[in-house]
Coordinates of C-alpha atoms in Angstrom, one line a residue:
M1 CA -35.3 -13.0 -25.4
S2 CA -38.9 -13.8 -26.2
N3 CA -40.4 -17.2 -25.3
S4 CA -41.6 -17.4 -28.9
K5 CA -38.0 -17.6 -30.2
K6 CA -37.1 -20.7 -32.2
Q7 CA -36.2 -23.6 -29.9
K8 CA -32.5 -24.3 -29.7
M9 CA -31.6 -27.4 -31.5
P10 CA -30.2 -30.0 -29.1
K11 CA -27.0 -31.8 -29.7
R12 CA -27.0 -34.8 -31.9
A13 CA -27.8 -38.0 -30.0
S14 CA -24.8 -40.2 -29.5
F15 CA -24.6 -43.4 -27.6
N16 CA -21.8 -45.4 -26.2
P17 CA -21.4 -48.4 -28.6
G18 CA -21.2 -50.6 -25.5
T19 CA -24.8 -49.7 -24.6
I20 CA -26.3 -51.8 -27.4
K21 CA -23.9 -54.7 -26.8
R22 CA -24.6 -54.6 -23.1
L23 CA -28.3 -54.5 -23.6
L24 CA -28.2 -57.5 -26.0
S25 CA -26.2 -59.5 -23.4
Y26 CA -29.4 -59.8 -21.4
L27 CA -30.9 -61.7 -24.3
K28 CA -28.3 -64.4 -24.4
Q29 CA -30.2 -66.7 -22.1
Y30 CA -33.1 -66.6 -24.6
R31 CA -30.9 -67.5 -27.6
V32 CA -32.9 -70.7 -28.5
R33 CA -36.2 -68.8 -28.6
L34 CA -34.5 -65.9 -30.5
I35 CA -33.3 -68.4 -33.1
I36 CA -36.9 -69.7 -33.5
V37 CA -38.1 -66.1 -33.8
M38 CA -35.6 -65.4 -36.5
I39 CA -36.8 -68.5 -38.4
C40 CA -40.4 -67.3 -38.1
I41 CA -39.3 -63.8 -39.4
L42 CA -37.7 -65.5 -42.4
I43 CA -40.8 -67.4 -43.1
S44 CA -42.9 -64.3 -42.8
A45 CA -40.6 -62.3 -45.0
G46 CA -40.5 -65.1 -47.5
A47 CA -44.3 -65.3 -47.7
S48 CA -44.4 -61.5 -48.3
V49 CA -42.0 -61.8 -51.2
A50 CA -43.7 -64.9 -52.6
S51 CA -47.0 -63.0 -52.8
S52 CA -45.3 -60.3 -54.9
L53 CA -43.6 -62.8 -57.3
F54 CA -46.9 -64.7 -57.6
L55 CA -48.4 -61.7 -59.4
Q56 CA -46.1 -62.4 -62.4
T57 CA -47.1 -66.0 -62.5
L58 CA -50.8 -65.2 -61.9
I59 CA -50.9 -62.7 -64.8
D60 CA -48.5 -64.3 -67.3
D61 CA -49.3 -68.0 -66.8
Y62 CA -53.0 -68.0 -65.8
I63 CA -55.0 -64.7 -66.4
G64 CA -53.3 -63.9 -69.8
P65 CA -53.9 -67.4 -71.3
L66 CA -57.4 -67.7 -69.8
L67 CA -58.4 -64.5 -71.6
I68 CA -57.8 -66.0 -75.0
E69 CA -59.3 -69.4 -74.3
A70 CA -62.8 -70.1 -75.7
V71 CA -63.6 -72.4 -72.7
P72 CA -61.4 -71.3 -69.8
D73 CA -60.3 -74.0 -67.3
F74 CA -59.9 -72.5 -63.9
G75 CA -58.5 -75.6 -62.3
G76 CA -54.9 -74.5 -62.5
L77 CA -55.7 -71.0 -61.3
L78 CA -57.6 -72.4 -58.2
K79 CA -54.6 -74.7 -57.4
A80 CA -52.2 -71.7 -57.7
I81 CA -54.4 -69.6 -55.5
F82 CA -54.7 -72.4 -52.9
S83 CA -50.9 -72.8 -52.9
I84 CA -50.3 -69.1 -52.3
G85 CA -53.0 -69.1 -49.7
M86 CA -51.0 -71.8 -47.8
V87 CA -48.0 -69.6 -48.1
F88 CA -49.9 -66.6 -46.7
L89 CA -51.2 -68.8 -43.8
A90 CA -47.7 -69.9 -42.9
G91 CA -46.6 -66.2 -43.0
I92 CA -49.4 -65.1 -40.7
L93 CA -48.8 -67.9 -38.2
A94 CA -45.1 -67.2 -38.1
S95 CA -45.8 -63.5 -37.5
L96 CA -48.2 -64.3 -34.7
F97 CA -45.7 -66.7 -33.1
Y98 CA -42.7 -64.4 -33.2
A99 CA -44.7 -61.4 -32.0
R100 CA -46.0 -63.4 -28.9
T101 CA -42.5 -64.9 -28.2
M102 CA -40.8 -61.5 -28.4
A103 CA -43.4 -60.0 -25.9
V104 CA -42.5 -62.8 -23.5
I105 CA -38.8 -62.3 -24.0
A106 CA -39.1 -58.5 -23.5
Q107 CA -41.0 -58.9 -20.2
S108 CA -38.5 -61.5 -19.0
T109 CA -35.6 -59.3 -19.9
L110 CA -37.2 -56.3 -18.1
K111 CA -37.7 -58.4 -15.0
D112 CA -34.0 -59.3 -15.0
I113 CA -33.0 -55.6 -15.5
R114 CA -35.4 -54.4 -12.7
D115 CA -34.1 -57.1 -10.4
E116 CA -30.6 -56.0 -11.1
M117 CA -31.5 -52.3 -10.6
F118 CA -33.2 -53.0 -7.3
S119 CA -30.3 -55.1 -6.0
K120 CA -27.9 -52.4 -7.1
M121 CA -29.9 -49.8 -5.2
Q122 CA -29.5 -51.8 -2.0
E123 CA -25.8 -51.5 -2.4
L124 CA -25.6 -47.7 -3.1
P125 CA -24.6 -45.3 -0.4
V126 CA -27.0 -42.9 1.3
K127 CA -25.3 -40.1 -0.5
Y128 CA -26.8 -41.3 -3.8
F129 CA -30.3 -41.0 -2.6
D130 CA -29.6 -37.7 -0.8
T131 CA -28.6 -36.1 -4.1
R132 CA -31.4 -37.3 -6.3
T133 CA -35.2 -36.9 -6.2
H134 CA -37.3 -40.1 -5.6
G135 CA -39.3 -39.4 -8.8
D136 CA -36.1 -39.3 -10.9
I137 CA -35.1 -42.7 -9.4
M138 CA -38.6 -44.1 -10.0
S139 CA -38.3 -43.1 -13.6
Y140 CA -35.7 -45.8 -14.1
Y141 CA -38.3 -48.4 -13.3
T142 CA -41.2 -46.9 -15.3
N143 CA -40.4 -44.7 -18.3
D144 CA -36.9 -45.9 -19.0
A145 CA -37.8 -49.6 -18.6
D146 CA -40.9 -49.1 -20.8
T147 CA -38.8 -47.8 -23.7
L148 CA -36.7 -51.0 -23.5
R149 CA -39.8 -53.1 -23.5
Q150 CA -41.0 -51.4 -26.7
M151 CA -37.7 -51.8 -28.4
I152 CA -37.2 -55.5 -27.5
S153 CA -40.7 -56.6 -28.2
Q154 CA -41.4 -54.5 -31.3
S155 CA -38.4 -52.5 -32.7
L156 CA -35.8 -55.2 -32.8
P157 CA -38.0 -57.9 -34.5
N158 CA -39.4 -55.3 -36.9
L159 CA -35.9 -54.1 -37.7
F160 CA -34.7 -57.7 -38.4
S161 CA -37.9 -58.4 -40.4
S162 CA -37.5 -55.3 -42.4
A163 CA -33.8 -56.1 -43.1
V164 CA -34.7 -59.6 -44.2
S165 CA -37.6 -58.4 -46.4
M166 CA -35.4 -55.7 -48.1
I167 CA -32.7 -58.3 -48.9
A168 CA -35.3 -60.8 -50.2
V169 CA -37.1 -58.1 -52.2
F170 CA -33.9 -56.8 -53.6
V171 CA -32.8 -60.2 -54.9
S172 CA -36.4 -60.7 -56.3
M173 CA -36.2 -57.4 -58.1
L174 CA -32.9 -58.3 -59.7
H175 CA -34.5 -61.6 -60.8
L176 CA -37.2 -59.6 -62.6
S177 CA -35.3 -56.6 -64.0
I178 CA -31.9 -55.2 -63.4
W179 CA -32.7 -51.9 -65.2
L180 CA -35.8 -51.2 -63.1
T181 CA -33.8 -52.2 -60.0
L182 CA -31.2 -49.5 -60.8
I183 CA -34.0 -46.9 -60.7
V184 CA -35.0 -48.2 -57.3
I185 CA -31.4 -48.0 -56.0
V186 CA -30.9 -44.4 -57.1
F187 CA -34.2 -43.3 -55.7
T188 CA -33.6 -45.2 -52.4
F189 CA -30.4 -43.1 -51.8
L190 CA -32.6 -40.0 -52.1
I191 CA -35.0 -41.4 -49.5
L192 CA -32.1 -42.3 -47.1
L193 CA -30.8 -38.8 -47.3
V194 CA -34.2 -37.4 -46.3
I195 CA -34.5 -40.0 -43.5
K196 CA -31.0 -39.2 -42.2
S197 CA -31.8 -35.5 -42.0
I198 CA -35.0 -36.0 -40.1
A199 CA -33.7 -38.8 -37.8
T200 CA -30.6 -36.8 -36.8
R201 CA -32.8 -34.0 -35.5
S202 CA -35.3 -36.2 -33.7
G203 CA -32.6 -38.2 -31.9
G204 CA -31.5 -35.2 -29.8
Y205 CA -35.1 -34.4 -28.8
F206 CA -35.8 -38.0 -27.7
M207 CA -32.7 -37.9 -25.5
K208 CA -33.9 -34.6 -24.0
Q209 CA -37.4 -36.0 -23.6
Q210 CA -36.2 -38.8 -21.3
R211 CA -34.5 -36.3 -19.0
S212 CA -37.6 -34.1 -19.0
I213 CA -39.8 -37.0 -18.0
A214 CA -37.5 -37.8 -15.1
D215 CA -37.6 -34.1 -14.0
V216 CA -41.4 -33.9 -14.2
N217 CA -41.7 -37.2 -12.2
G218 CA -39.3 -36.0 -9.6
Y219 CA -41.3 -32.7 -9.1
I220 CA -44.6 -34.5 -8.9
E221 CA -43.3 -37.0 -6.3
E222 CA -41.9 -34.1 -4.3
M223 CA -45.2 -32.2 -4.4
I224 CA -47.2 -35.3 -3.4
N225 CA -45.0 -36.0 -0.4
G226 CA -45.2 -32.3 0.7
Q227 CA -48.9 -31.8 -0.1
K228 CA -49.8 -30.8 3.5
V229 CA -47.1 -28.1 3.4
V230 CA -48.4 -27.0 0.0
K231 CA -51.9 -26.6 1.5
V232 CA -50.7 -24.9 4.7
F233 CA -48.6 -22.3 3.0
C234 CA -51.1 -21.7 0.1
Y235 CA -48.4 -22.7 -2.3
E236 CA -50.8 -24.3 -4.8
E237 CA -50.6 -21.5 -7.4
K238 CA -46.8 -21.3 -7.3
A239 CA -46.6 -25.1 -7.4
K240 CA -48.8 -25.1 -10.5
E241 CA -46.6 -22.4 -12.1
R242 CA -43.4 -24.4 -11.5
F243 CA -45.1 -27.6 -12.8
S244 CA -46.3 -25.8 -15.8
V245 CA -42.8 -24.7 -16.7
K246 CA -41.4 -28.2 -16.4
N247 CA -44.4 -29.7 -18.2
E248 CA -44.1 -27.2 -21.0
E249 CA -40.4 -28.2 -21.4
L250 CA -41.5 -31.8 -21.6
R251 CA -44.3 -30.9 -24.1
K252 CA -41.9 -29.0 -26.4
T253 CA -39.2 -31.8 -26.5
T254 CA -41.8 -34.6 -26.8
A255 CA -43.8 -32.7 -29.5
M256 CA -40.6 -31.9 -31.5
A257 CA -39.4 -35.5 -31.1
N258 CA -42.7 -37.1 -32.1
T259 CA -43.4 -34.5 -34.9
L260 CA -40.1 -35.4 -36.6
A261 CA -40.7 -39.1 -36.0
N262 CA -44.2 -39.0 -37.4
V263 CA -43.1 -37.1 -40.4
L264 CA -40.9 -40.0 -41.5
M265 CA -43.7 -42.4 -42.6
P266 CA -45.6 -39.8 -44.7
V267 CA -42.5 -38.5 -46.3
T268 CA -41.1 -41.9 -47.2
G269 CA -44.6 -43.1 -48.2
G270 CA -45.0 -40.2 -50.5
M271 CA -41.6 -40.7 -52.1
G272 CA -42.5 -44.4 -52.4
Y273 CA -45.6 -43.4 -54.5
V274 CA -43.3 -41.2 -56.7
L275 CA -41.1 -44.2 -57.2
Y276 CA -44.1 -46.3 -58.0
V277 CA -45.1 -43.9 -60.8
L278 CA -41.5 -43.7 -62.2
I279 CA -41.2 -47.5 -62.4
A280 CA -44.6 -47.8 -64.1
V281 CA -43.7 -45.2 -66.6
A282 CA -40.2 -46.6 -67.2
G283 CA -41.4 -50.2 -67.3
G284 CA -44.2 -49.3 -69.8
A285 CA -41.8 -47.4 -72.0
M286 CA -39.3 -50.3 -72.0
G287 CA -42.0 -52.7 -72.9
I288 CA -43.4 -50.6 -75.7
S289 CA -40.0 -49.8 -77.2
G290 CA -38.9 -53.4 -77.0
V291 CA -35.9 -52.9 -74.8
A292 CA -34.3 -56.2 -73.8
N293 CA -35.0 -56.9 -70.1
L294 CA -31.8 -57.9 -68.3
S295 CA -32.1 -59.9 -65.1
I296 CA -29.8 -62.2 -63.1
G297 CA -31.4 -65.1 -64.9
G298 CA -30.4 -63.7 -68.3
E299 CA -32.4 -61.7 -70.9
A300 CA -36.1 -62.0 -71.0
T301 CA -39.2 -60.2 -72.3
L302 CA -40.5 -57.5 -70.1
T303 CA -44.1 -58.7 -69.7
L304 CA -47.1 -57.0 -68.1
G305 CA -46.9 -59.6 -65.3
T306 CA -43.2 -58.7 -64.7
I307 CA -44.0 -55.0 -64.5
A308 CA -47.0 -55.6 -62.1
S309 CA -44.9 -57.8 -59.9
F310 CA -42.0 -55.4 -59.9
L311 CA -44.3 -52.5 -58.9
T312 CA -45.5 -54.5 -55.9
L313 CA -41.9 -55.4 -55.0
S314 CA -40.9 -51.7 -55.1
R315 CA -43.6 -50.9 -52.6
N316 CA -42.4 -53.8 -50.4
F317 CA -38.8 -52.4 -50.7
V318 CA -39.7 -48.8 -49.7
N319 CA -42.1 -49.7 -46.9
P320 CA -39.4 -51.5 -44.8
I321 CA -37.2 -48.5 -45.2
A322 CA -39.9 -46.3 -43.7
Q323 CA -40.5 -48.9 -41.0
V324 CA -36.9 -49.1 -40.1
S325 CA -36.6 -45.3 -39.9
Q326 CA -39.8 -45.2 -37.7
Q327 CA -38.4 -47.9 -35.4
L328 CA -35.0 -46.1 -35.2
N329 CA -36.8 -43.5 -33.1
S330 CA -38.0 -46.2 -30.7
V331 CA -34.4 -47.5 -30.6
I332 CA -33.1 -44.0 -29.9
M333 CA -35.5 -43.6 -27.0
A334 CA -34.6 -47.0 -25.7
M335 CA -30.9 -46.3 -25.9
A336 CA -31.6 -43.1 -24.0
G337 CA -33.4 -45.1 -21.3
A338 CA -30.8 -47.8 -21.4
S339 CA -28.0 -45.2 -20.9
R340 CA -29.8 -43.9 -17.8
I341 CA -30.4 -47.4 -16.5
F342 CA -26.7 -48.5 -17.1
E343 CA -25.6 -45.2 -15.5
L344 CA -27.5 -46.4 -12.3
L345 CA -26.0 -49.9 -12.6
D346 CA -22.5 -48.5 -13.0
Q347 CA -22.7 -46.4 -9.8
E348 CA -20.0 -47.3 -7.4
P349 CA -21.5 -49.4 -4.6
E350 CA -21.0 -48.5 -1.0
E351 CA -17.5 -49.4 -0.1
D352 CA -16.8 -51.6 2.9
H353 CA -13.3 -52.7 3.8
G354 CA -14.2 -53.7 7.3
S355 CA -13.1 -57.0 8.6
V356 CA -14.4 -56.9 12.2
T357 CA -17.7 -58.7 12.6
L358 CA -20.4 -58.9 15.2
V359 CA -21.0 -62.4 16.7
N360 CA -23.0 -64.1 19.4
A361 CA -20.8 -64.9 22.4
C362 CA -20.9 -67.1 25.4
M363 CA -19.2 -66.5 28.7
S364 CA -17.5 -69.5 30.3
D365 CA -17.2 -70.1 34.0
D366 CA -13.7 -68.7 34.1
G367 CA -14.9 -65.5 32.4
Q368 CA -13.6 -66.2 28.9
L369 CA -15.6 -65.3 25.8
S370 CA -16.2 -67.7 23.0
E371 CA -18.2 -67.6 19.8
C372 CA -21.6 -69.4 20.0
E373 CA -24.3 -70.5 17.6
G374 CA -27.7 -68.9 17.9
R375 CA -28.7 -65.7 19.8
T376 CA -27.4 -65.6 23.4
G377 CA -28.0 -62.0 24.3
T378 CA -24.3 -61.4 24.6
W379 CA -22.4 -59.9 21.7
A380 CA -18.7 -59.6 20.9
W381 CA -16.6 -58.0 18.1
K382 CA -14.6 -60.7 16.3
D383 CA -11.3 -59.3 15.1
G384 CA -9.4 -62.2 13.5
D385 CA -9.2 -64.7 16.3
N386 CA -9.8 -62.2 19.1
L387 CA -13.2 -61.6 20.7
I388 CA -13.8 -58.1 22.2
P389 CA -16.8 -57.7 24.4
M390 CA -19.4 -55.3 22.9
Q391 CA -20.1 -52.7 25.5
G392 CA -21.4 -49.7 23.6
K393 CA -18.6 -47.3 24.2
I394 CA -18.3 -44.8 21.3
N395 CA -15.7 -42.1 21.0
L396 CA -15.3 -39.4 18.4
K397 CA -11.8 -37.8 18.4
E398 CA -11.0 -34.6 16.6
V399 CA -13.4 -35.4 13.8
D400 CA -13.7 -33.1 10.7
F401 CA -16.3 -33.7 8.0
G402 CA -17.8 -32.1 5.0
Y403 CA -20.4 -33.3 2.5
N404 CA -18.2 -31.8 -0.2
E405 CA -14.5 -31.0 -0.3
E406 CA -15.0 -27.2 -0.4
E407 CA -16.9 -26.8 2.9
L408 CA -16.6 -28.6 6.3
V409 CA -19.7 -28.9 8.4
L410 CA -18.0 -30.4 11.4
H411 CA -14.9 -29.1 13.0
D412 CA -12.7 -30.9 15.6
I413 CA -15.6 -32.8 17.2
T414 CA -14.6 -34.8 20.3
I415 CA -17.2 -36.9 22.2
Y416 CA -16.7 -39.6 24.7
A417 CA -19.8 -41.8 25.3
E418 CA -19.2 -44.4 28.0
P419 CA -21.4 -47.6 28.1
G420 CA -24.9 -46.8 29.4
Q421 CA -24.4 -43.0 29.2
K422 CA -27.0 -40.7 27.7
V423 CA -25.4 -38.1 25.5
A424 CA -27.5 -35.2 24.3
L425 CA -26.8 -32.9 21.3
V426 CA -28.6 -29.6 21.1
G427 CA -28.1 -26.6 18.8
A428 CA -29.8 -24.7 16.0
T429 CA -30.8 -26.3 12.7
G430 CA -27.7 -26.9 10.6
A431 CA -25.4 -27.0 13.6
G432 CA -24.3 -30.6 12.6
K433 CA -26.2 -32.8 15.1
T434 CA -27.7 -35.2 12.6
T435 CA -24.4 -35.3 10.7
I436 CA -22.7 -36.8 13.8
T437 CA -25.3 -39.6 13.9
N438 CA -24.8 -40.2 10.1
L439 CA -21.1 -40.6 10.7
I440 CA -21.6 -43.0 13.6
N441 CA -23.7 -45.2 11.2
R442 CA -21.1 -44.7 8.5
F443 CA -23.6 -43.3 6.0
Y444 CA -20.7 -41.0 5.3
D445 CA -17.0 -41.4 6.1
I446 CA -15.1 -38.7 8.0
D447 CA -12.4 -36.5 6.4
D448 CA -10.1 -36.5 9.5
G449 CA -10.0 -37.8 13.0
K450 CA -11.2 -41.1 14.5
I451 CA -14.5 -42.7 15.5
Q452 CA -14.0 -45.7 17.7
Y453 CA -16.5 -48.3 18.9
D454 CA -15.4 -50.2 21.9
G455 CA -11.8 -49.1 21.1
I456 CA -12.1 -50.3 17.4
N457 CA -12.0 -47.8 14.6
I458 CA -15.4 -48.1 13.0
N459 CA -13.9 -48.2 9.5
R460 CA -12.5 -51.6 10.5
I461 CA -16.0 -52.8 11.4
R462 CA -18.2 -54.3 8.6
K463 CA -21.0 -51.8 8.0
V464 CA -23.7 -54.4 8.2
D465 CA -22.4 -55.5 11.7
L466 CA -21.9 -51.9 12.8
R467 CA -25.5 -51.0 11.9
R468 CA -26.9 -54.1 13.5
S469 CA -25.4 -52.9 16.8
L470 CA -27.2 -49.5 16.5
G471 CA -30.8 -48.7 16.9
V472 CA -32.2 -45.5 15.3
V473 CA -35.5 -43.7 16.0
L474 CA -36.0 -40.8 13.6
Q475 CA -38.3 -37.8 13.7
D476 CA -39.8 -38.8 10.3
V477 CA -41.2 -42.3 10.8
N478 CA -41.3 -44.7 7.8
L479 CA -43.8 -47.5 8.1
F480 CA -44.3 -50.0 5.3
T481 CA -47.3 -51.7 3.8
G482 CA -48.0 -54.7 6.0
T483 CA -49.3 -55.6 9.4
V484 CA -48.2 -53.8 12.6
M485 CA -46.4 -57.0 13.6
D486 CA -44.4 -57.0 10.3
N487 CA -43.4 -53.3 10.8
I488 CA -42.1 -54.1 14.3
R489 CA -40.3 -57.2 13.0
Y490 CA -38.3 -55.0 10.7
G491 CA -36.0 -54.4 13.6
K492 CA -35.2 -58.1 13.8
L493 CA -36.4 -60.3 10.9
D494 CA -36.3 -63.5 12.9
A495 CA -38.1 -62.1 15.9
T496 CA -41.0 -64.2 17.2
D497 CA -44.5 -62.7 17.8
E498 CA -43.8 -62.9 21.5
E499 CA -40.6 -60.8 21.1
C500 CA -42.4 -58.2 19.0
I501 CA -45.2 -57.9 21.6
A502 CA -42.7 -57.6 24.4
A503 CA -40.9 -54.8 22.4
A504 CA -44.3 -53.1 21.9
K505 CA -44.9 -53.2 25.7
L506 CA -41.5 -51.9 26.4
A507 CA -42.1 -49.0 24.0
N508 CA -45.5 -48.3 25.6
A509 CA -47.2 -49.1 22.3
D510 CA -49.1 -52.4 23.2
G511 CA -52.2 -50.5 24.6
F512 CA -53.1 -48.6 21.4
I513 CA -52.1 -51.5 19.1
R514 CA -54.6 -53.9 20.8
M515 CA -57.3 -51.3 20.2
L516 CA -56.8 -51.3 16.5
P517 CA -59.4 -53.2 14.4
D518 CA -57.2 -56.4 14.1
G519 CA -54.7 -55.6 16.8
Y520 CA -51.2 -56.6 15.7
D521 CA -52.6 -58.0 12.5
T522 CA -54.0 -54.7 11.4
V523 CA -52.6 -53.9 7.9
L524 CA -51.0 -50.5 7.6
E525 CA -51.0 -48.7 4.2
G526 CA -49.8 -45.4 2.9
D527 CA -47.0 -45.1 5.5
G528 CA -49.4 -45.7 8.4
S529 CA -51.6 -42.8 7.4
G530 CA -54.5 -44.0 9.6
L531 CA -52.4 -43.6 12.7
S532 CA -51.5 -40.5 14.6
Q533 CA -47.9 -39.2 14.6
G534 CA -47.4 -40.4 18.2
Q535 CA -48.7 -43.9 17.4
R536 CA -46.5 -44.1 14.4
Q537 CA -43.5 -43.0 16.6
L538 CA -44.3 -45.7 19.2
I539 CA -44.3 -48.4 16.5
S540 CA -40.9 -47.0 15.4
I541 CA -39.6 -47.2 19.0
A542 CA -40.9 -50.8 19.3
R543 CA -39.1 -51.6 16.0
A544 CA -35.9 -50.4 17.5
A545 CA -36.6 -52.2 20.8
V546 CA -37.0 -55.6 19.2
A547 CA -33.5 -55.2 17.7
D548 CA -32.2 -54.9 21.3
P549 CA -29.1 -52.8 20.3
P550 CA -26.5 -51.7 22.8
V551 CA -26.4 -48.2 21.3
M552 CA -29.5 -46.0 20.5
I553 CA -29.7 -42.9 18.4
L554 CA -32.8 -40.8 18.9
D555 CA -33.0 -38.0 16.3
E556 CA -35.6 -35.5 17.4
A557 CA -38.0 -38.3 17.9
T558 CA -40.6 -36.2 19.8
S559 CA -40.3 -32.9 18.1
S560 CA -43.3 -33.3 15.9
I561 CA -45.8 -34.5 18.5
D562 CA -47.8 -32.7 21.1
T563 CA -46.8 -32.4 24.8
R564 CA -49.4 -35.0 26.1
T565 CA -48.4 -37.5 23.5
E566 CA -44.8 -36.7 24.1
S567 CA -45.1 -37.9 27.7
I568 CA -46.4 -41.3 26.5
V569 CA -43.6 -41.6 23.8
Q570 CA -41.0 -40.4 26.3
K571 CA -41.9 -43.2 28.7
G572 CA -41.4 -45.7 25.9
M573 CA -38.1 -44.1 25.0
D574 CA -37.0 -44.1 28.7
N575 CA -37.7 -47.9 28.8
L576 CA -35.7 -48.3 25.5
M577 CA -32.8 -46.2 26.7
H578 CA -32.3 -48.1 30.0
G579 CA -28.9 -49.7 30.1
R580 CA -27.9 -48.5 26.7
T581 CA -25.5 -45.9 25.3
V582 CA -27.8 -43.3 23.9
F583 CA -27.3 -40.3 21.6
V584 CA -30.2 -37.9 21.8
I585 CA -30.9 -35.0 19.4
A586 CA -33.6 -32.8 20.7
H587 CA -35.1 -29.3 20.3
R588 CA -37.1 -29.6 23.6
L589 CA -34.7 -29.3 26.4
S590 CA -37.1 -30.8 28.8
T591 CA -36.5 -34.2 27.3
I592 CA -32.7 -34.2 27.9
Q593 CA -32.4 -32.7 31.4
N594 CA -31.5 -36.2 32.7
A595 CA -28.7 -36.7 30.2
D596 CA -25.3 -37.5 31.5
V597 CA -23.6 -35.2 29.1
I598 CA -25.1 -32.4 27.0
M599 CA -23.2 -31.1 24.0
V600 CA -24.2 -27.6 22.8
M601 CA -23.3 -27.2 19.1
D602 CA -23.0 -24.2 16.9
H603 CA -21.9 -24.1 13.2
G604 CA -20.3 -27.6 13.4
R605 CA -18.4 -27.0 16.7
I606 CA -19.1 -28.1 20.2
I607 CA -19.1 -24.8 22.2
E608 CA -20.3 -26.2 25.6
R609 CA -20.4 -29.5 27.3
G610 CA -21.6 -30.8 30.7
N611 CA -24.7 -32.0 32.5
H612 CA -27.9 -29.9 33.0
E613 CA -26.9 -28.3 36.3
H614 CA -23.3 -27.6 35.3
L615 CA -24.4 -25.8 32.1
L616 CA -26.9 -23.7 33.9
E617 CA -24.2 -22.6 36.3
E618 CA -22.0 -21.7 33.4
K619 CA -24.7 -19.3 32.2
G620 CA -23.6 -19.7 28.6
R621 CA -25.6 -20.6 25.5
Y622 CA -27.4 -23.5 27.1
Y623 CA -28.5 -21.3 30.0
Q624 CA -29.8 -18.8 27.4
L625 CA -31.7 -21.6 25.6
Y626 CA -33.2 -22.9 28.8
T627 CA -34.3 -19.5 30.1
G628 CA -35.6 -18.4 26.7
A629 CA -33.1 -15.6 26.2
F630 CA -32.0 -17.4 23.1
E631 CA -34.1 -19.7 20.9
L632 CA -33.2 -22.5 18.6
E633 CA -34.0 -21.8 15.0

């Protein structure tokens, strides 16, 4: 079908009733200030109504009589004007106060929500971040949160103010004329029907707009992270085409949503003018024909002042309806954003049913372990009252695993890594090497089989303690904004400067760090963009070294650096690996020839195992890889 076809109407927006209640629960702690805000809104609304009613008094009690006096006395008029001026001033000050207070409440509430979101994100499993773009997640903190700010600081007080004004104005109109009020009521129903028709259509587009914003943000973030790849492969035009499609979708939904939203005010305003004319005509006809004016105060004469005051009240009654309809769109956007935020907050946290903990241990003279306060350099697993020495022995027994239920990526994996052994995993991309290290870290749980750490099933070990005992050096290094010393200290938050420097020396990183402008106090920004890949990797190794874990996982740590730099990094890794159980994933076979055991993987299975010499004698897949007869892909 043609792109010019009429855009399909999205489904009507619908929200979980609990969303509003849950959002309002964040405002409970500000209830005192909210009560003061409501009082200020009442004062502001009262001042607005008083100004309209003052017209009747002004015309009937002052201007009318003054016109027929030979020597007018303006004293009473000036006093009346001064009095209404004080009422206006009170209304203005009340409006300023509640607007400022609501802005403070809105920002405080958003801070609470952002804090809760960030805390929640620290509890989510790695799978959550693997299945969503970073831009989509960032959209929670920016676009979705901003819609809440606008609703709390503007929409909610305006809705309350409009509701109070409408009630006050309605009572005032009944006080002036029931007959004219009936005309307003009938015409208001017509206005509400028009508003309902427009708001129903715009609500669906506002929901779709929030999703489109998240999609665009996700794509932009992805392109920024991969900008070098975009340049290298001349992907600029294709990237612009894909962005144009996503941006066009955002434009359409946003344009439709805002077009419908912006139509509300002119439509309701125009209908308000029609009502204004109808009341003027009806009021004038009633006054000329001498129809008795009925009000909640009884019968009275329909004076010129009454008609003028009622005309002003009718405008004050229709305008809040238009404002409410306008604010409803902001509320709809905020509810869409709140639904996304609460969807994040309702995500199931990473489950951890482990009870075995990692503790500092002391060895007595008779060889007995006991738990100690402070760091001793000796670790033990605490299982109830039993202390099990931590040695770094990891066994995988007949492990099966799949990222989804339909497809397994690991089949019957069995690995025995004795304390101090270096176990290497080689194989083509997608063979399952990194998946094994993810399972050892319990980023994912296995479907079948066992993984044991020092004879303890790892699902019995608390995840935080399990990961404290593992050091990881990845191919993609993540450095954070801060000094070099701060980045090394990530491995052990209570490490002293001396311990960090010792770790850097162990990782062969001390030399280049001291040549930086401020040495260890050099501030790194943009993920360490001012450093070479090898230098960034050395800092990563130092970060793992300061943690001093008994087990190390090196995931293709040298695959993205040149051969000369690799030799420097390799020395640092050799120092780091000494005396530890090590799992190495490598594409370069030269880095794993000294491994105690080499596992050759293919499509999630271990097809060969042995040391370098043994596998060469077998003349199987490893031999083909080593001699170049078969290449890793």
